[in-house]
Backbone as JSON Lines, residues from 0, in Angstrom:
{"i":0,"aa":"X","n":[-17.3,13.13,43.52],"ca":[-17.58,12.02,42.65],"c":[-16.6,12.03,41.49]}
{"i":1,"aa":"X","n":[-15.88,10.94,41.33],"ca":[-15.04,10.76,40.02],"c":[-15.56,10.49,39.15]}
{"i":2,"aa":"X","n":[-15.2,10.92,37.87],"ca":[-15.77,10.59,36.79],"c":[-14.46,9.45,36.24]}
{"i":3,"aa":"X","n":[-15.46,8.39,35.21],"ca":[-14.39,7.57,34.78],"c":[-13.65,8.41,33.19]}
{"i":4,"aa":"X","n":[-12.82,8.0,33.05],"ca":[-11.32,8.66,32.17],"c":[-11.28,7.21,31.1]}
{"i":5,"aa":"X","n":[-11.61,7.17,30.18],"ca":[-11.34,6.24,28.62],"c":[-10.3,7.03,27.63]}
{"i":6,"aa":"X","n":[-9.7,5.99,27.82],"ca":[-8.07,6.77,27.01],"c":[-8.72,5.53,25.63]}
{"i":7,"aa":"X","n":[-8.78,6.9,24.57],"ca":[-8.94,6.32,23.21],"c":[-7.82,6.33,22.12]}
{"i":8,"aa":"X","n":[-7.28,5.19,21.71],"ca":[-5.97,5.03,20.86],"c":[-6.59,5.34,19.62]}
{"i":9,"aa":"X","n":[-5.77,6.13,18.67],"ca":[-5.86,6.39,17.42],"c":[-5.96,5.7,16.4]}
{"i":10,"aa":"X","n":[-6.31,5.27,15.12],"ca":[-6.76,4.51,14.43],"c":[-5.42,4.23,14.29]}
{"i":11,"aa":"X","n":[-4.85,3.18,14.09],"ca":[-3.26,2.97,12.95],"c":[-3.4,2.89,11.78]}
{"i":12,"aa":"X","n":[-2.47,3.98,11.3],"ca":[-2.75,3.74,9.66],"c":[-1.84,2.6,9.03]}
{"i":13,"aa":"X","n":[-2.34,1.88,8.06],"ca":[-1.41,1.01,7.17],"c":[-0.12,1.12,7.0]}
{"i":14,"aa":"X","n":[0.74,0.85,7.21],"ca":[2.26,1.32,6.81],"c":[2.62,0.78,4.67]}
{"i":15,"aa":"X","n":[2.12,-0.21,4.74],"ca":[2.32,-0.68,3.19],"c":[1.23,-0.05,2.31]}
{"i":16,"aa":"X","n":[1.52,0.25,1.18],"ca":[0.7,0.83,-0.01],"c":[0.33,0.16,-0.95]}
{"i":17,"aa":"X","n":[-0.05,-0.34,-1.84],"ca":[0.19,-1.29,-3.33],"c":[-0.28,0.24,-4.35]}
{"i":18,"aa":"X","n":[0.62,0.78,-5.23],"ca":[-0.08,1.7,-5.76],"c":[0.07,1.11,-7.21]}
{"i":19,"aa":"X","n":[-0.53,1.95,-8.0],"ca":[-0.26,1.46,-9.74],"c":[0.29,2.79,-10.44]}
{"i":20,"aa":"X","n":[1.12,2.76,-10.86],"ca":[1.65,3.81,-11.37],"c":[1.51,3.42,-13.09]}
{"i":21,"aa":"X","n":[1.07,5.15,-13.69],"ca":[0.2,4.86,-15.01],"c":[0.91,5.47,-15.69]}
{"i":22,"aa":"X","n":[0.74,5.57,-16.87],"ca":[1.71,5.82,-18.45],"c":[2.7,7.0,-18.0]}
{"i":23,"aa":"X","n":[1.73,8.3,-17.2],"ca":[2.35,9.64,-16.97],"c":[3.09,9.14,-15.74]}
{"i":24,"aa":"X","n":[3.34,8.15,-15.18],"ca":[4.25,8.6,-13.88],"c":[3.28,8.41,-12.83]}
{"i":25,"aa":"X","n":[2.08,8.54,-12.71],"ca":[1.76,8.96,-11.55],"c":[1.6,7.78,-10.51]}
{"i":26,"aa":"X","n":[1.54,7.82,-9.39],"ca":[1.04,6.66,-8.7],"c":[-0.41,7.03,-8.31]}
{"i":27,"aa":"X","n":[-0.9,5.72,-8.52],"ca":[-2.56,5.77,-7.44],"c":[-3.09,4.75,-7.42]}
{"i":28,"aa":"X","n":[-3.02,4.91,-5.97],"ca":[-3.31,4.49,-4.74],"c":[-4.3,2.79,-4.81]}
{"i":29,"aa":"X","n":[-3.69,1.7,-4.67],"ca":[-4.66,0.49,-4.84],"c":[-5.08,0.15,-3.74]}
{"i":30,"aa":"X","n":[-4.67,-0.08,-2.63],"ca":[-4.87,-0.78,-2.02],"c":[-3.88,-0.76,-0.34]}
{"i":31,"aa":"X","n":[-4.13,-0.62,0.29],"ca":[-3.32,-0.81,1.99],"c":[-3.18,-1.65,2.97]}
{"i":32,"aa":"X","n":[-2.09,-2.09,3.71],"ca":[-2.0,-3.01,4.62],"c":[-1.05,-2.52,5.52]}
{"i":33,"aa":"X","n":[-1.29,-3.35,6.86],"ca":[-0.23,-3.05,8.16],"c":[0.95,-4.75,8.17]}
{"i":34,"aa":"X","n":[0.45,-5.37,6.95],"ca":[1.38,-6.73,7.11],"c":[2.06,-6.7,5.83]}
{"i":35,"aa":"X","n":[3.35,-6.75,5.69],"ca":[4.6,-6.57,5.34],"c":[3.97,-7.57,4.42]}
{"i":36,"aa":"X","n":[4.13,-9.56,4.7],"ca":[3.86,-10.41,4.02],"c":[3.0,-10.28,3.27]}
{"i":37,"aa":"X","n":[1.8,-9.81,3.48],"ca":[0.3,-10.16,3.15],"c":[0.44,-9.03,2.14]}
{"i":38,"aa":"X","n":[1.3,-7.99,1.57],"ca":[1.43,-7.08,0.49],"c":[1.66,-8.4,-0.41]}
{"i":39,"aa":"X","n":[3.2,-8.51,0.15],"ca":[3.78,-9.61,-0.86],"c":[3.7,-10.32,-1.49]}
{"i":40,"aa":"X","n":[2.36,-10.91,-0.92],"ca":[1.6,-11.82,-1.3],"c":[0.3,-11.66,-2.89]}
{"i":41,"aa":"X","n":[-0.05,-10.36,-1.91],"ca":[-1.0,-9.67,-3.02],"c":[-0.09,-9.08,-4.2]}
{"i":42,"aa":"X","n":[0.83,-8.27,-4.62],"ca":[1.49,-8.05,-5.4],"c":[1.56,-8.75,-6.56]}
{"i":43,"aa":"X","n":[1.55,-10.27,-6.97],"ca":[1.7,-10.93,-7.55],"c":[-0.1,-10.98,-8.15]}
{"i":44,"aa":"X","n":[-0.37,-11.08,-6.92],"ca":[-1.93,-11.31,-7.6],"c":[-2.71,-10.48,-8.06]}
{"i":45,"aa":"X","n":[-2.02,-9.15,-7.69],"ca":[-2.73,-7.66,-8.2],"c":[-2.32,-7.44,-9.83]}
{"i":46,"aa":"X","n":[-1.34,-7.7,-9.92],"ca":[-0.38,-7.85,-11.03],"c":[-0.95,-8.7,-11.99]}
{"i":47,"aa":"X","n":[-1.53,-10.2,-11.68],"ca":[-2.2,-10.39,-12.98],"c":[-3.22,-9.97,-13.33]}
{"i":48,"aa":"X","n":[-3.96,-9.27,-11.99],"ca":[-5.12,-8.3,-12.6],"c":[-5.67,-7.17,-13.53]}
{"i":49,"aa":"X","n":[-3.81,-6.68,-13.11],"ca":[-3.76,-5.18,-14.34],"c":[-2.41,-5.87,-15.23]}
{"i":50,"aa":"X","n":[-2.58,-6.81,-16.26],"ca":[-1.42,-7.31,-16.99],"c":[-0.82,-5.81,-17.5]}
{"i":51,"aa":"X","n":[0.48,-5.19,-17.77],"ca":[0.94,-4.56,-18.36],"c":[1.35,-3.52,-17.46]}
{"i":52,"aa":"X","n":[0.79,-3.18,-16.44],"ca":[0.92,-1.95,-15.47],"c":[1.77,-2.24,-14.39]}
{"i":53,"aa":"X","n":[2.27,-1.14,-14.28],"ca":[3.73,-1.1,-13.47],"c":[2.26,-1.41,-11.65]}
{"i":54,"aa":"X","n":[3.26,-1.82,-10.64],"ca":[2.69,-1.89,-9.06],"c":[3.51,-1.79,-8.7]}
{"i":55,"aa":"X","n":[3.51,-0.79,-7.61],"ca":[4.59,-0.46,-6.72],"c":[4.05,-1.21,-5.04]}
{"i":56,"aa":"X","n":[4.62,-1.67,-4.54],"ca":[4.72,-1.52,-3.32],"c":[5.59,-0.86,-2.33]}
{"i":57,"aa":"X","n":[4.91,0.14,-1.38],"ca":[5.92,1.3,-0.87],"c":[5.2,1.0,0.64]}
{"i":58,"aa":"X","n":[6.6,1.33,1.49],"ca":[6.47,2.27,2.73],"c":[6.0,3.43,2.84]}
{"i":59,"aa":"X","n":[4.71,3.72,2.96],"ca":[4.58,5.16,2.6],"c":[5.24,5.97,3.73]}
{"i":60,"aa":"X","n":[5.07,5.46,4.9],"ca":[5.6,5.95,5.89],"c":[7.33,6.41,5.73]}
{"i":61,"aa":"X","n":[7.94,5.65,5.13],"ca":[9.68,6.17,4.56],"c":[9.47,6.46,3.47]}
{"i":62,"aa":"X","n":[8.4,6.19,2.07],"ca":[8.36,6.38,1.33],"c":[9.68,5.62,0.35]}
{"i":63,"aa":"X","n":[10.03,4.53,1.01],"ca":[10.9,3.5,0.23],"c":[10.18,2.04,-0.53]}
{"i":64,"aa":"X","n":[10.29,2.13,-2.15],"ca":[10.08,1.45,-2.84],"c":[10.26,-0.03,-2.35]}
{"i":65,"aa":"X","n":[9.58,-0.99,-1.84],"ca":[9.93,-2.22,-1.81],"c":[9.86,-3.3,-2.88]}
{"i":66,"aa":"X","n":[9.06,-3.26,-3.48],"ca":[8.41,-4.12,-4.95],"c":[8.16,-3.34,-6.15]}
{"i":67,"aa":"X","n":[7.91,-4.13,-7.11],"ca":[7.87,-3.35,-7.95],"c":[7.36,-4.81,-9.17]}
{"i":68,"aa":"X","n":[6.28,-4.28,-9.81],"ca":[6.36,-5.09,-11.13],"c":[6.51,-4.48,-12.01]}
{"i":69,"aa":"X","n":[7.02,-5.24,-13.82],"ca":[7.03,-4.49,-15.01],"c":[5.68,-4.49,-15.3]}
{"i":70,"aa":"X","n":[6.2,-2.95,-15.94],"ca":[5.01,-2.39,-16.9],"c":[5.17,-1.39,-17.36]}
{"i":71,"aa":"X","n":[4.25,-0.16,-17.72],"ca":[4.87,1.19,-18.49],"c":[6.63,1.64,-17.72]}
């Protein structure tokens, strides 16, 4: 008797980050997505949420800076 075999795919993690990086430097962590645009989008709108604070948007996966707003 065969038994049946379910091949289970791994969750995918987000590739985009939105982080906020605070007075000291640090980044942390806002928010995640797997759509490039749909960061892009939010960025702007995250941004008038925290007026003054730097947002990064990163590849965490390369760990390359894509966006960026002013702030500290």
């Amino acid at each position: 008797m065969a038994g049946r075999v379910s091949s289970l795919t791994p969750a995918k993690e987000p590739t985009y980050d939105i982080l906020i990086e605070d007075a000291d430097g640090r980044r942390l962590w806002l928010e995640s997505t797997h759509d490039l645009a749909m960061a892009q989008k939010r960025l702007p709108f995250l941004a008038a949420e925290y007026p003054g604070v730097r947002l990064i948007l990163w590849n965490h996966k390369t760990r390359t800076i894509l966006a960026q707003t002013d702030g500290y």
